[in-house]
Short mmCIF file of N, CA, C and O in Angstrom, two decimals:
data_model
loop_
_atom_site.label_atom_id
_atom_site.label_comp_id
_atom_site.label_asym_id
_atom_site.label_seq_id
_atom_site.Cartn_x
_atom_site.Cartn_y
_atom_site.Cartn_z
N UNK A 16 -15.33 -6.57 -10.42
CA UNK A 16 -15.07 -5.45 -9.54
C UNK A 16 -15.04 -5.95 -8.10
O UNK A 16 -16.00 -6.50 -7.61
N UNK A 17 -13.93 -5.77 -7.42
CA UNK A 17 -13.77 -6.26 -6.06
C UNK A 17 -14.17 -5.20 -5.04
O UNK A 17 -13.94 -4.01 -5.26
N UNK A 18 -14.76 -5.64 -3.96
CA UNK A 18 -15.12 -4.76 -2.85
C UNK A 18 -13.99 -4.78 -1.82
O UNK A 18 -13.35 -5.81 -1.63
N UNK A 19 -13.79 -3.67 -1.15
CA UNK A 19 -12.78 -3.63 -0.10
C UNK A 19 -13.32 -4.34 1.14
O UNK A 19 -14.39 -4.04 1.62
N UNK A 20 -12.54 -5.29 1.63
CA UNK A 20 -12.90 -6.01 2.84
C UNK A 20 -12.22 -5.36 4.04
O UNK A 20 -11.34 -4.50 3.89
N UNK A 21 -12.59 -5.79 5.24
CA UNK A 21 -11.92 -5.29 6.44
C UNK A 21 -10.44 -5.65 6.40
O UNK A 21 -9.59 -4.83 6.77
N UNK A 22 -10.12 -6.82 5.90
CA UNK A 22 -8.73 -7.24 5.78
C UNK A 22 -7.97 -6.30 4.85
O UNK A 22 -6.84 -5.89 5.14
N UNK A 23 -8.59 -5.95 3.71
CA UNK A 23 -7.96 -5.00 2.77
C UNK A 23 -7.74 -3.64 3.43
O UNK A 23 -6.68 -3.04 3.30
N UNK A 24 -8.77 -3.17 4.13
CA UNK A 24 -8.69 -1.86 4.78
C UNK A 24 -7.58 -1.85 5.83
O UNK A 24 -6.77 -0.92 5.88
N UNK A 25 -7.55 -2.88 6.65
CA UNK A 25 -6.51 -2.95 7.69
C UNK A 25 -5.11 -3.01 7.08
O UNK A 25 -4.19 -2.34 7.54
N UNK A 26 -4.96 -3.82 6.04
CA UNK A 26 -3.66 -3.94 5.37
C UNK A 26 -3.25 -2.60 4.76
O UNK A 26 -2.09 -2.18 4.89
N UNK A 27 -4.18 -1.94 4.11
CA UNK A 27 -3.88 -0.66 3.47
C UNK A 27 -3.43 0.37 4.50
O UNK A 27 -2.48 1.13 4.25
N UNK A 28 -4.08 0.40 5.63
CA UNK A 28 -3.73 1.37 6.66
C UNK A 28 -2.40 1.04 7.35
O UNK A 28 -1.73 1.94 7.88
N UNK A 29 -2.00 -0.23 7.32
CA UNK A 29 -0.70 -0.64 7.89
C UNK A 29 0.46 -0.41 6.93
O UNK A 29 1.63 -0.42 7.34
N UNK A 30 0.17 -0.25 5.65
CA UNK A 30 1.24 -0.14 4.65
C UNK A 30 2.31 0.89 4.99
O UNK A 30 3.50 0.58 4.89
N UNK A 31 1.96 2.12 5.37
CA UNK A 31 3.02 3.10 5.64
C UNK A 31 3.98 2.67 6.75
O UNK A 31 5.20 2.82 6.62
N UNK A 32 3.42 2.12 7.83
CA UNK A 32 4.27 1.69 8.95
C UNK A 32 5.16 0.52 8.55
O UNK A 32 6.35 0.49 8.87
N UNK A 33 4.58 -0.44 7.84
CA UNK A 33 5.36 -1.59 7.40
C UNK A 33 6.40 -1.17 6.36
O UNK A 33 7.52 -1.68 6.36
N UNK A 34 6.03 -0.26 5.49
CA UNK A 34 6.95 0.26 4.48
C UNK A 34 8.19 0.84 5.17
O UNK A 34 9.32 0.57 4.75
N UNK A 35 7.98 1.60 6.22
CA UNK A 35 9.11 2.23 6.92
C UNK A 35 9.97 1.22 7.66
O UNK A 35 11.15 1.46 7.89
N UNK A 36 9.40 0.08 8.01
CA UNK A 36 10.17 -0.90 8.78
C UNK A 36 11.02 -1.81 7.90
O UNK A 36 11.88 -2.52 8.41
N UNK A 37 10.79 -1.78 6.60
CA UNK A 37 11.54 -2.64 5.67
C UNK A 37 12.77 -1.93 5.13
O UNK A 37 12.83 -0.70 5.10
N UNK A 38 13.72 -2.71 4.65
CA UNK A 38 14.89 -2.14 3.98
C UNK A 38 14.76 -2.39 2.48
O UNK A 38 13.95 -3.20 2.06
N UNK A 39 15.56 -1.70 1.73
CA UNK A 39 15.54 -1.85 0.28
C UNK A 39 15.02 -0.60 -0.40
O UNK A 39 14.72 0.40 0.26
N UNK A 40 14.92 -0.68 -1.70
CA UNK A 40 14.42 0.47 -2.45
C UNK A 40 12.92 0.63 -2.17
O UNK A 40 12.25 -0.34 -1.80
N UNK A 41 12.40 1.83 -2.36
CA UNK A 41 10.96 2.01 -2.16
C UNK A 41 10.11 1.04 -3.00
O UNK A 41 9.14 0.47 -2.50
N UNK A 42 10.51 0.82 -4.24
CA UNK A 42 9.74 -0.08 -5.11
C UNK A 42 9.81 -1.51 -4.59
O UNK A 42 8.78 -2.20 -4.54
N UNK A 43 10.97 -1.97 -4.17
CA UNK A 43 11.07 -3.35 -3.68
C UNK A 43 10.29 -3.54 -2.39
O UNK A 43 9.66 -4.57 -2.19
N UNK A 44 10.31 -2.54 -1.51
CA UNK A 44 9.55 -2.64 -0.26
C UNK A 44 8.06 -2.74 -0.55
O UNK A 44 7.36 -3.60 -0.01
N UNK A 45 7.58 -1.84 -1.40
CA UNK A 45 6.16 -1.85 -1.73
C UNK A 45 5.76 -3.11 -2.47
O UNK A 45 4.68 -3.66 -2.23
N UNK A 46 6.60 -3.58 -3.36
CA UNK A 46 6.30 -4.80 -4.10
C UNK A 46 6.11 -5.97 -3.15
O UNK A 46 5.19 -6.78 -3.31
N UNK A 47 6.98 -6.07 -2.15
CA UNK A 47 6.86 -7.16 -1.17
C UNK A 47 5.56 -7.06 -0.38
O UNK A 47 4.87 -8.06 -0.16
N UNK A 48 5.21 -5.85 0.03
CA UNK A 48 3.99 -5.67 0.81
C UNK A 48 2.74 -5.94 -0.01
O UNK A 48 1.83 -6.62 0.45
N UNK A 49 2.71 -5.41 -1.22
CA UNK A 49 1.53 -5.61 -2.08
C UNK A 49 1.37 -7.09 -2.41
O UNK A 49 0.26 -7.62 -2.39
N UNK A 50 2.47 -7.76 -2.67
CA UNK A 50 2.39 -9.20 -2.96
C UNK A 50 1.90 -9.96 -1.73
O UNK A 50 1.12 -10.91 -1.84
N UNK A 51 2.35 -9.56 -0.55
CA UNK A 51 1.93 -10.21 0.70
C UNK A 51 0.42 -10.13 0.89
O UNK A 51 -0.22 -11.10 1.26
N UNK A 52 -0.15 -8.97 0.64
CA UNK A 52 -1.56 -8.76 0.95
C UNK A 52 -2.50 -9.02 -0.23
O UNK A 52 -3.67 -9.34 0.00
N UNK A 53 -2.02 -8.87 -1.45
CA UNK A 53 -2.91 -9.01 -2.61
C UNK A 53 -2.31 -9.95 -3.65
O UNK A 53 -2.36 -9.70 -4.85
N UNK A 54 -1.80 -11.07 -3.17
CA UNK A 54 -1.17 -12.07 -4.03
C UNK A 54 -2.13 -12.59 -5.09
O UNK A 54 -1.72 -12.90 -6.21
N UNK A 55 -3.41 -12.70 -4.76
CA UNK A 55 -4.39 -13.25 -5.71
C UNK A 55 -4.54 -12.39 -6.96
O UNK A 55 -4.94 -12.89 -8.01
N UNK A 56 -4.19 -11.12 -6.86
CA UNK A 56 -4.22 -10.27 -8.05
C UNK A 56 -2.99 -10.55 -8.89
O UNK A 56 -1.93 -10.87 -8.36
N UNK A 57 -3.12 -10.45 -10.19
CA UNK A 57 -2.00 -10.72 -11.08
C UNK A 57 -0.88 -9.70 -10.93
O UNK A 57 -1.09 -8.59 -10.42
N UNK A 58 0.29 -10.09 -11.37
CA UNK A 58 1.46 -9.21 -11.26
C UNK A 58 1.25 -7.84 -11.91
O UNK A 58 1.62 -6.83 -11.32
N UNK A 59 0.65 -7.76 -13.12
CA UNK A 59 0.45 -6.43 -13.71
C UNK A 59 -0.45 -5.54 -12.85
O UNK A 59 -0.18 -4.35 -12.69
N UNK A 60 -1.48 -6.12 -12.26
CA UNK A 60 -2.38 -5.35 -11.40
C UNK A 60 -1.65 -4.91 -10.14
O UNK A 60 -1.81 -3.76 -9.69
N UNK A 61 -0.86 -5.80 -9.56
CA UNK A 61 -0.09 -5.43 -8.36
C UNK A 61 0.90 -4.32 -8.68
O UNK A 61 1.09 -3.41 -7.87
N UNK A 62 1.50 -4.38 -9.86
CA UNK A 62 2.44 -3.32 -10.26
C UNK A 62 1.74 -1.96 -10.33
O UNK A 62 2.32 -0.94 -9.95
N UNK A 63 0.50 -1.95 -10.81
CA UNK A 63 -0.27 -0.70 -10.85
C UNK A 63 -0.44 -0.14 -9.44
O UNK A 63 -0.28 1.06 -9.22
N UNK A 64 -0.77 -1.02 -8.50
CA UNK A 64 -0.96 -0.57 -7.13
C UNK A 64 0.35 -0.08 -6.53
O UNK A 64 0.37 0.96 -5.86
N UNK A 65 1.43 -0.78 -6.78
CA UNK A 65 2.74 -0.35 -6.28
C UNK A 65 3.05 1.07 -6.75
O UNK A 65 3.45 1.92 -5.95
N UNK A 66 2.84 1.33 -8.02
CA UNK A 66 3.17 2.66 -8.56
C UNK A 66 2.25 3.75 -8.01
O UNK A 66 2.69 4.87 -7.76
N UNK A 67 0.98 3.41 -7.77
CA UNK A 67 0.07 4.38 -7.19
C UNK A 67 0.46 4.70 -5.74
O UNK A 67 0.43 5.86 -5.32
N UNK A 68 0.83 3.67 -5.00
CA UNK A 68 1.22 3.87 -3.60
C UNK A 68 2.59 4.54 -3.47
O UNK A 68 2.85 5.25 -2.49
N UNK A 69 3.44 4.34 -4.43
CA UNK A 69 4.78 4.92 -4.39
C UNK A 69 4.73 6.43 -4.28
O UNK A 69 5.51 7.04 -3.54
N UNK A 70 3.79 7.04 -4.97
CA UNK A 70 3.63 8.50 -4.91
C UNK A 70 3.35 8.94 -3.47
O UNK A 70 3.86 9.96 -3.03
N UNK A 71 2.57 8.15 -2.76
CA UNK A 71 2.21 8.49 -1.38
C UNK A 71 3.31 8.20 -0.38
O UNK A 71 3.49 8.94 0.59
N UNK A 72 4.03 7.11 -0.60
CA UNK A 72 4.97 6.64 0.42
C UNK A 72 6.43 7.05 0.22
O UNK A 72 7.21 6.99 1.17
N UNK A 73 6.79 7.45 -0.98
CA UNK A 73 8.18 7.86 -1.22
C UNK A 73 8.66 8.95 -0.24
O UNK A 73 9.80 8.90 0.23
N UNK A 74 7.81 9.93 0.11
CA UNK A 74 8.28 10.94 1.07
C UNK A 74 8.68 10.36 2.43
O UNK A 74 9.43 10.99 3.18
N UNK A 75 8.20 9.16 2.76
CA UNK A 75 8.58 8.55 4.03
C UNK A 75 10.03 8.07 4.04
O UNK A 75 10.54 7.67 5.09
N UNK A 76 10.69 8.12 2.91
CA UNK A 76 12.09 7.72 2.83
C UNK A 76 13.03 8.83 3.32
O UNK A 76 14.22 8.59 3.53
N UNK A 77 12.50 10.02 3.49
CA UNK A 77 13.33 11.15 3.93
C UNK A 77 13.60 11.05 5.42
O UNK A 77 12.75 10.59 6.19
N UNK A 78 14.78 11.47 5.84
CA UNK A 78 15.10 11.44 7.28
C UNK A 78 14.08 12.24 8.08
O UNK A 78 13.66 13.33 7.67
N UNK A 79 13.68 11.68 9.19
CA UNK A 79 12.74 12.37 10.07
C UNK A 79 11.28 12.26 9.67
O UNK A 79 10.41 12.80 10.35
N UNK A 80 11.00 11.56 8.59
CA UNK A 80 9.61 11.41 8.14
C UNK A 80 8.82 10.60 9.15
O UNK A 80 9.35 9.69 9.79
N UNK A 81 7.55 10.95 9.29
CA UNK A 81 6.67 10.22 10.20
C UNK A 81 5.39 9.85 9.47
O UNK A 81 4.94 10.55 8.57
N UNK A 82 4.83 8.73 9.87
CA UNK A 82 3.56 8.28 9.30
C UNK A 82 2.43 9.03 9.99
O UNK A 82 2.39 9.11 11.22
N UNK A 83 1.54 9.58 9.19
CA UNK A 83 0.40 10.31 9.73
C UNK A 83 -0.89 9.58 9.38
O UNK A 83 -0.92 8.72 8.50
N UNK A 84 -1.96 9.95 10.07
CA UNK A 84 -3.27 9.37 9.74
C UNK A 84 -3.68 9.75 8.32
O UNK A 84 -4.38 8.98 7.66
N UNK A 85 -3.24 10.90 7.85
CA UNK A 85 -3.56 11.31 6.49
C UNK A 85 -2.93 10.36 5.47
O UNK A 85 -3.55 10.01 4.46
N UNK A 86 -1.70 9.94 5.73
CA UNK A 86 -1.03 8.99 4.83
C UNK A 86 -1.74 7.64 4.89
O UNK A 86 -1.96 7.00 3.85
N UNK A 87 -2.11 7.22 6.07
CA UNK A 87 -2.83 5.94 6.20
C UNK A 87 -4.15 5.98 5.43
O UNK A 87 -4.50 5.04 4.72
N UNK A 88 -4.88 7.09 5.58
CA UNK A 88 -6.16 7.23 4.88
C UNK A 88 -5.95 7.27 3.37
O UNK A 88 -6.70 6.66 2.62
N UNK A 89 -4.91 7.96 2.93
CA UNK A 89 -4.62 8.03 1.49
C UNK A 89 -4.30 6.64 0.94
O UNK A 89 -4.72 6.30 -0.17
N UNK A 90 -3.59 5.84 1.70
CA UNK A 90 -3.30 4.46 1.27
C UNK A 90 -4.59 3.66 1.20
O UNK A 90 -4.81 2.91 0.24
N UNK A 91 -5.45 3.81 2.19
CA UNK A 91 -6.73 3.10 2.18
C UNK A 91 -7.55 3.49 0.95
O UNK A 91 -8.11 2.63 0.27
N UNK A 92 -7.62 4.77 0.66
CA UNK A 92 -8.39 5.24 -0.49
C UNK A 92 -7.78 4.75 -1.81
O UNK A 92 -8.52 4.38 -2.74
N UNK A 93 -6.48 4.71 -1.89
CA UNK A 93 -5.81 4.24 -3.10
C UNK A 93 -6.08 2.76 -3.32
O UNK A 93 -6.38 2.34 -4.44
N UNK A 94 -5.97 1.98 -2.26
CA UNK A 94 -6.24 0.54 -2.39
C UNK A 94 -7.71 0.31 -2.75
O UNK A 94 -8.03 -0.50 -3.62
N UNK A 95 -8.61 1.05 -2.13
CA UNK A 95 -10.02 0.91 -2.44
C UNK A 95 -10.30 1.23 -3.91
O UNK A 95 -11.00 0.48 -4.59
N UNK A 96 -9.73 2.30 -4.40
CA UNK A 96 -9.89 2.67 -5.80
C UNK A 96 -9.34 1.59 -6.72
O UNK A 96 -9.97 1.21 -7.73
N UNK A 97 -8.17 1.08 -6.39
CA UNK A 97 -7.55 0.02 -7.18
C UNK A 97 -8.40 -1.24 -7.18
O UNK A 97 -8.61 -1.87 -8.22
N UNK A 98 -8.94 -1.60 -6.03
CA UNK A 98 -9.77 -2.80 -5.94
C UNK A 98 -11.02 -2.69 -6.80
O UNK A 98 -11.47 -3.70 -7.36
N UNK A 99 -11.57 -1.51 -6.93
CA UNK A 99 -12.77 -1.36 -7.74
C UNK A 99 -12.51 -1.57 -9.22
O UNK A 99 -13.45 -1.78 -9.99
N UNK A 100 -11.25 -1.53 -9.61
CA UNK A 100 -10.91 -1.78 -11.02
C UNK A 100 -10.55 -3.23 -11.28
O UNK A 100 -10.31 -3.62 -12.42
N UNK A 101 -10.50 -4.04 -10.22
CA UNK A 101 -10.12 -5.45 -10.35
C UNK A 101 -11.31 -6.32 -10.74
O UNK A 101 -12.39 -6.14 -10.36
#
C-alpha cells in the first residue's frame, strides 16, 4: 500500500491543467501524464488510474471549459485512493 507523497499530490493537482495543454484524445493525453508521473507502477495499474481520472477530466474537452479547484481536488483524491491500492 503506497502513501501519497508531496510529489504525488502536486502532480495530481497539476493533471487538469496539463491535460488541457496537451493534444490528442483524452485517453492518450491522460496515459502520457500518468506514465510521466507514475511510471514505477505497472501498465495495468496505470490504466486503472487513467480510467478513473477520465471521468473527471473528460468534461474539460468541451469548448469554454475551465479548470477549477474542485477538479484539482477531485484528481488529488482519486490519485490518493488509487495509491492506497498499490
